[in-house]
């Protein structure tokens, strides 16, 4: 009788052990399924973040490229303006040099004319004639104008 009870308990324990193992397997499978689902959600969230980051990067890249294009255009305009200013400066320097040369020539002519006036005055005095006073007819670098009567 004790043996029969032990056999019945052993026979009853086998389904309980199988049920326990089935419960453990189901629980492990459920946990793994839940973990897999969480990993998939995390991967999906990471994928969405990457997608948003990629879109933001493309927008920023477009903005920066447009800004770079505008800066390059401004640089080209500035270089063109600098070249024009340089050309204008060279022309002005050439004109200034030409004017200084002309002023030197005119000053040389005035000095030569002053020497001629002095020579002619000396000749008039040597001939016994009285030349016109200097203050009436000439001053430094003035043209002669005959007196109006």
C-alpha atoms as an extended CHARMM CRD file, in Angstrom:
* protein
*
       149  EXT
         1         1  UNK       CA              0.0000000000        0.0000000000        0.0000000000  PROA      1               0.0000000000
         2         2  UNK       CA              2.6940000000        2.4560000000        0.7110000000  PROA      2               0.0000000000
         3         3  UNK       CA              4.2930000000        1.3920000000       -2.4880000000  PROA      3               0.0000000000
         4         4  UNK       CA              1.0550000000        1.9850000000       -4.3360000000  PROA      4               0.0000000000
         5         5  UNK       CA              0.7950000000        5.4490000000       -2.8720000000  PROA      5               0.0000000000
         6         6  UNK       CA              4.3890000000        6.1760000000       -3.7690000000  PROA      6               0.0000000000
         7         7  UNK       CA              3.7870000000        4.9610000000       -7.2980000000  PROA      7               0.0000000000
         8         8  UNK       CA              0.6550000000        7.0690000000       -7.5990000000  PROA      8               0.0000000000
         9         9  UNK       CA              2.5030000000       10.0940000000       -6.1800000000  PROA      9               0.0000000000
        10        10  UNK       CA              5.3750000000        9.4300000000       -8.6010000000  PROA      10              0.0000000000
        11        11  UNK       CA              2.9140000000        9.0630000000      -11.4890000000  PROA      11              0.0000000000
        12        12  UNK       CA              1.1770000000       12.2840000000      -10.3600000000  PROA      12              0.0000000000
        13        13  UNK       CA              4.5050000000       14.0830000000      -10.0130000000  PROA      13              0.0000000000
        14        14  UNK       CA              5.5420000000       13.3600000000      -13.6110000000  PROA      14              0.0000000000
        15        15  UNK       CA              2.7030000000       15.4250000000      -15.1510000000  PROA      15              0.0000000000
        16        16  UNK       CA              3.3630000000       18.1280000000      -12.5890000000  PROA      16              0.0000000000
        17        17  UNK       CA              7.0610000000       18.1530000000      -13.5670000000  PROA      17              0.0000000000
        18        18  UNK       CA              6.1140000000       18.2380000000      -17.2500000000  PROA      18              0.0000000000
        19        19  UNK       CA              3.6280000000       21.0340000000      -16.5150000000  PROA      19              0.0000000000
        20        20  UNK       CA              6.3010000000       22.9280000000      -14.5870000000  PROA      20              0.0000000000
        21        21  UNK       CA              8.8010000000       22.4970000000      -17.4470000000  PROA      21              0.0000000000
        22        22  UNK       CA              6.1360000000       23.5920000000      -19.9250000000  PROA      22              0.0000000000
        23        23  UNK       CA              5.3820000000       26.6250000000      -17.7420000000  PROA      23              0.0000000000
        24        24  UNK       CA              9.1020000000       27.4980000000      -17.5440000000  PROA      24              0.0000000000
        25        25  UNK       CA              9.5250000000       27.0930000000      -21.2950000000  PROA      25              0.0000000000
        26        26  UNK       CA              6.4570000000       29.2320000000      -21.9680000000  PROA      26              0.0000000000
        27        27  UNK       CA              7.6770000000       31.8630000000      -19.5140000000  PROA      27              0.0000000000
        28        28  UNK       CA             11.1590000000       31.9120000000      -21.1040000000  PROA      28              0.0000000000
        29        29  UNK       CA              9.6580000000       32.0610000000      -24.5840000000  PROA      29              0.0000000000
        30        30  UNK       CA              7.3540000000       34.8890000000      -23.4810000000  PROA      30              0.0000000000
        31        31  UNK       CA             10.2810000000       36.7870000000      -21.9420000000  PROA      31              0.0000000000
        32        32  UNK       CA             12.3520000000       36.3230000000      -25.0930000000  PROA      32              0.0000000000
        33        33  UNK       CA              9.4450000000       37.4240000000      -27.2580000000  PROA      33              0.0000000000
        34        34  UNK       CA              9.0090000000       40.4970000000      -25.0570000000  PROA      34              0.0000000000
        35        35  UNK       CA             12.7500000000       41.2780000000      -25.2130000000  PROA      35              0.0000000000
        36        36  UNK       CA             12.7350000000       40.8170000000      -28.9830000000  PROA      36              0.0000000000
        37        37  UNK       CA              9.7410000000       43.1390000000      -29.2540000000  PROA      37              0.0000000000
        38        38  UNK       CA             11.5470000000       45.7360000000      -27.1000000000  PROA      38              0.0000000000
        39        39  UNK       CA             14.6810000000       45.4150000000      -29.2250000000  PROA      39              0.0000000000
        40        40  UNK       CA             12.6070000000       45.8740000000      -32.3610000000  PROA      40              0.0000000000
        41        41  UNK       CA             10.9500000000       48.9620000000      -30.8790000000  PROA      41              0.0000000000
        42        42  UNK       CA             14.3760000000       50.3480000000      -29.9190000000  PROA      42              0.0000000000
        43        43  UNK       CA             15.7380000000       49.5810000000      -33.3850000000  PROA      43              0.0000000000
        44        44  UNK       CA             12.7150000000       51.2190000000      -34.9800000000  PROA      44              0.0000000000
        45        45  UNK       CA             13.1670000000       54.2760000000      -32.7480000000  PROA      45              0.0000000000
        46        46  UNK       CA             16.8850000000       54.3910000000      -33.6100000000  PROA      46              0.0000000000
        47        47  UNK       CA             16.0050000000       54.0470000000      -37.2860000000  PROA      47              0.0000000000
        48        48  UNK       CA             13.5310000000       56.9340000000      -36.9910000000  PROA      48              0.0000000000
        49        49  UNK       CA             16.1420000000       59.0640000000      -35.1780000000  PROA      49              0.0000000000
        50        50  UNK       CA             18.6700000000       58.2390000000      -37.8870000000  PROA      50              0.0000000000
        51        51  UNK       CA             16.1110000000       59.1250000000      -40.5460000000  PROA      51              0.0000000000
        52        52  UNK       CA             15.3440000000       62.4530000000      -38.8340000000  PROA      52              0.0000000000
        53        53  UNK       CA             19.0750000000       63.1170000000      -38.3970000000  PROA      53              0.0000000000
        54        54  UNK       CA             19.6960000000       62.3280000000      -42.0650000000  PROA      54              0.0000000000
        55        55  UNK       CA             16.9060000000       64.6800000000      -43.1390000000  PROA      55              0.0000000000
        56        56  UNK       CA             18.2260000000       67.4180000000      -40.8420000000  PROA      56              0.0000000000
        57        57  UNK       CA             21.7160000000       66.8530000000      -42.2230000000  PROA      57              0.0000000000
        58        58  UNK       CA             20.4310000000       67.1670000000      -45.7940000000  PROA      58              0.0000000000
        59        59  UNK       CA             18.5690000000       70.3950000000      -44.9410000000  PROA      59              0.0000000000
        60        60  UNK       CA             21.6390000000       71.8240000000      -43.2150000000  PROA      60              0.0000000000
        61        61  UNK       CA             23.8340000000       70.7330000000      -46.1130000000  PROA      61              0.0000000000
        62        62  UNK       CA             21.5190000000       72.4700000000      -48.5750000000  PROA      62              0.0000000000
        63        63  UNK       CA             21.5080000000       75.6460000000      -46.4590000000  PROA      63              0.0000000000
        64        64  UNK       CA             25.3010000000       75.6330000000      -46.1360000000  PROA      64              0.0000000000
        65        65  UNK       CA             25.7940000000       74.9490000000      -49.8450000000  PROA      65              0.0000000000
        66        66  UNK       CA             23.4520000000       77.8300000000      -50.7140000000  PROA      66              0.0000000000
        67        67  UNK       CA             25.3160000000       80.1050000000      -48.3130000000  PROA      67              0.0000000000
        68        68  UNK       CA             28.6220000000       78.9810000000      -49.8200000000  PROA      68              0.0000000000
        69        69  UNK       CA             27.3240000000       79.6980000000      -53.3300000000  PROA      69              0.0000000000
        70        70  UNK       CA             26.2370000000       83.1830000000      -52.2370000000  PROA      70              0.0000000000
        71        71  UNK       CA             29.6180000000       83.8330000000      -50.6220000000  PROA      71              0.0000000000
        72        72  UNK       CA             31.3970000000       82.6710000000      -53.7760000000  PROA      72              0.0000000000
        73        73  UNK       CA             29.2500000000       85.0340000000      -55.8550000000  PROA      73              0.0000000000
        74        74  UNK       CA             30.0230000000       87.8950000000      -53.4580000000  PROA      74              0.0000000000
        75        75  UNK       CA             33.7140000000       87.0350000000      -53.6160000000  PROA      75              0.0000000000
        76        76  UNK       CA             33.5840000000       87.0990000000      -57.4140000000  PROA      76              0.0000000000
        77        77  UNK       CA             31.8380000000       90.4980000000      -57.3180000000  PROA      77              0.0000000000
        78        78  UNK       CA             34.3750000000       91.8240000000      -54.8180000000  PROA      78              0.0000000000
        79        79  UNK       CA             37.2660000000       90.5740000000      -56.9550000000  PROA      79              0.0000000000
        80        80  UNK       CA             35.7140000000       92.2230000000      -60.0040000000  PROA      80              0.0000000000
        81        81  UNK       CA             35.2690000000       95.4820000000      -58.0970000000  PROA      81              0.0000000000
        82        82  UNK       CA             38.8280000000       95.2660000000      -56.7660000000  PROA      82              0.0000000000
        83        83  UNK       CA             40.1180000000       94.7460000000      -60.3060000000  PROA      83              0.0000000000
        84        84  UNK       CA             38.0960000000       97.7680000000      -61.4900000000  PROA      84              0.0000000000
        85        85  UNK       CA             39.4100000000       99.8920000000      -58.6100000000  PROA      85              0.0000000000
        86        86  UNK       CA             42.9330000000       98.7480000000      -59.4310000000  PROA      86              0.0000000000
        87        87  UNK       CA             42.4320000000       99.6850000000      -63.0810000000  PROA      87              0.0000000000
        88        88  UNK       CA             40.9510000000      103.0680000000      -62.1060000000  PROA      88              0.0000000000
        89        89  UNK       CA             43.8540000000      103.6760000000      -59.7280000000  PROA      89              0.0000000000
        90        90  UNK       CA             46.3940000000      102.8810000000      -62.4360000000  PROA      90              0.0000000000
        91        91  UNK       CA             44.6190000000      105.2710000000      -64.8170000000  PROA      91              0.0000000000
        92        92  UNK       CA             44.5400000000      108.0120000000      -62.1720000000  PROA      92              0.0000000000
        93        93  UNK       CA             48.2230000000      107.4720000000      -61.3990000000  PROA      93              0.0000000000
        94        94  UNK       CA             49.0660000000      107.7060000000      -65.0990000000  PROA      94              0.0000000000
        95        95  UNK       CA             46.9930000000      110.8830000000      -65.4220000000  PROA      95              0.0000000000
        96        96  UNK       CA             48.6600000000      112.3120000000      -62.3050000000  PROA      96              0.0000000000
        97        97  UNK       CA             52.1170000000      111.5120000000      -63.6720000000  PROA      97              0.0000000000
        98        98  UNK       CA             51.2200000000      113.1160000000      -67.0130000000  PROA      98              0.0000000000
        99        99  UNK       CA             49.9330000000      116.2390000000      -65.2470000000  PROA      99              0.0000000000
       100       100  UNK       CA             53.0610000000      116.4870000000      -63.0730000000  PROA      100             0.0000000000
       101       101  UNK       CA             55.1940000000      116.1880000000      -66.2150000000  PROA      101             0.0000000000
       102       102  UNK       CA             53.1230000000      118.8990000000      -67.9140000000  PROA      102             0.0000000000
       103       103  UNK       CA             53.4400000000      121.1370000000      -64.8270000000  PROA      103             0.0000000000
       104       104  UNK       CA             57.2210000000      120.6600000000      -64.8570000000  PROA      104             0.0000000000
       105       105  UNK       CA             57.3520000000      121.5750000000      -68.5570000000  PROA      105             0.0000000000
       106       106  UNK       CA             55.1810000000      124.6370000000      -67.9830000000  PROA      106             0.0000000000
       107       107  UNK       CA             57.3080000000      125.6930000000      -65.0150000000  PROA      107             0.0000000000
       108       108  UNK       CA             60.4310000000      125.2900000000      -67.1660000000  PROA      108             0.0000000000
       109       109  UNK       CA             58.8020000000      127.4120000000      -69.8820000000  PROA      109             0.0000000000
       110       110  UNK       CA             57.8600000000      130.0860000000      -67.3120000000  PROA      110             0.0000000000
       111       111  UNK       CA             61.4400000000      130.1520000000      -66.0200000000  PROA      111             0.0000000000
       112       112  UNK       CA             62.7000000000      130.4590000000      -69.6130000000  PROA      112             0.0000000000
       113       113  UNK       CA             60.1900000000      133.2670000000      -70.2990000000  PROA      113             0.0000000000
       114       114  UNK       CA             61.2350000000      135.0130000000      -67.0700000000  PROA      114             0.0000000000
       115       115  UNK       CA             64.8540000000      134.8230000000      -68.2160000000  PROA      115             0.0000000000
       116       116  UNK       CA             63.7990000000      136.1940000000      -71.6220000000  PROA      116             0.0000000000
       117       117  UNK       CA             61.9640000000      139.0810000000      -69.9350000000  PROA      117             0.0000000000
       118       118  UNK       CA             65.0290000000      139.8640000000      -67.8280000000  PROA      118             0.0000000000
       119       119  UNK       CA             67.2350000000      139.7150000000      -70.9530000000  PROA      119             0.0000000000
       120       120  UNK       CA             64.8620000000      141.9900000000      -72.9150000000  PROA      120             0.0000000000
       121       121  UNK       CA             64.6880000000      144.4760000000      -70.0240000000  PROA      121             0.0000000000
       122       122  UNK       CA             68.4330000000      144.5040000000      -69.8630000000  PROA      122             0.0000000000
       123       123  UNK       CA             68.6060000000      145.1420000000      -73.6240000000  PROA      123             0.0000000000
       124       124  UNK       CA             66.0090000000      147.9330000000      -73.3730000000  PROA      124             0.0000000000
       125       125  UNK       CA             67.9740000000      149.5670000000      -70.5700000000  PROA      125             0.0000000000
       126       126  UNK       CA             71.1980000000      149.1880000000      -72.5510000000  PROA      126             0.0000000000
       127       127  UNK       CA             69.4840000000      150.8500000000      -75.5190000000  PROA      127             0.0000000000
       128       128  UNK       CA             68.4420000000      153.7390000000      -73.3050000000  PROA      128             0.0000000000
       129       129  UNK       CA             64.7660000000      152.8950000000      -73.2620000000  PROA      129             0.0000000000
       130       130  UNK       CA             62.6610000000      152.6610000000      -70.1600000000  PROA      130             0.0000000000
       131       131  UNK       CA             60.7960000000      149.3180000000      -69.8010000000  PROA      131             0.0000000000
       132       132  UNK       CA             57.3440000000      149.1510000000      -68.2620000000  PROA      132             0.0000000000
       133       133  UNK       CA             57.3240000000      148.5650000000      -64.5090000000  PROA      133             0.0000000000
       134       134  UNK       CA             57.1450000000      144.9050000000      -63.5300000000  PROA      134             0.0000000000
       135       135  UNK       CA             54.1560000000      145.2660000000      -61.2320000000  PROA      135             0.0000000000
       136       136  UNK       CA             51.8980000000      146.6140000000      -63.9940000000  PROA      136             0.0000000000
       137       137  UNK       CA             52.5410000000      144.0580000000      -66.6570000000  PROA      137             0.0000000000
       138       138  UNK       CA             53.8230000000      140.9220000000      -65.0380000000  PROA      138             0.0000000000
       139       139  UNK       CA             53.7220000000      139.1920000000      -61.7500000000  PROA      139             0.0000000000
       140       140  UNK       CA             54.8850000000      135.7400000000      -60.9510000000  PROA      140             0.0000000000
       141       141  UNK       CA             53.3860000000      133.3970000000      -63.5620000000  PROA      141             0.0000000000
       142       142  UNK       CA             50.8590000000      135.9250000000      -64.9300000000  PROA      142             0.0000000000
       143       143  UNK       CA             50.1690000000      136.4070000000      -68.6000000000  PROA      143             0.0000000000
       144       144  UNK       CA             50.7430000000      139.8010000000      -70.1210000000  PROA      144             0.0000000000
       145       145  UNK       CA             47.7570000000      141.8360000000      -71.0100000000  PROA      145             0.0000000000
       146       146  UNK       CA             48.2640000000      145.1470000000      -72.7260000000  PROA      146             0.0000000000
       147       147  UNK       CA             46.7140000000      148.0390000000      -70.8290000000  PROA      147             0.0000000000
       148       148  UNK       CA             43.2500000000      148.9140000000      -72.0810000000  PROA      148             0.0000000000
       149       149  UNK       CA             42.7880000000      152.5730000000      -73.0070000000  PROA      149             0.0000000000
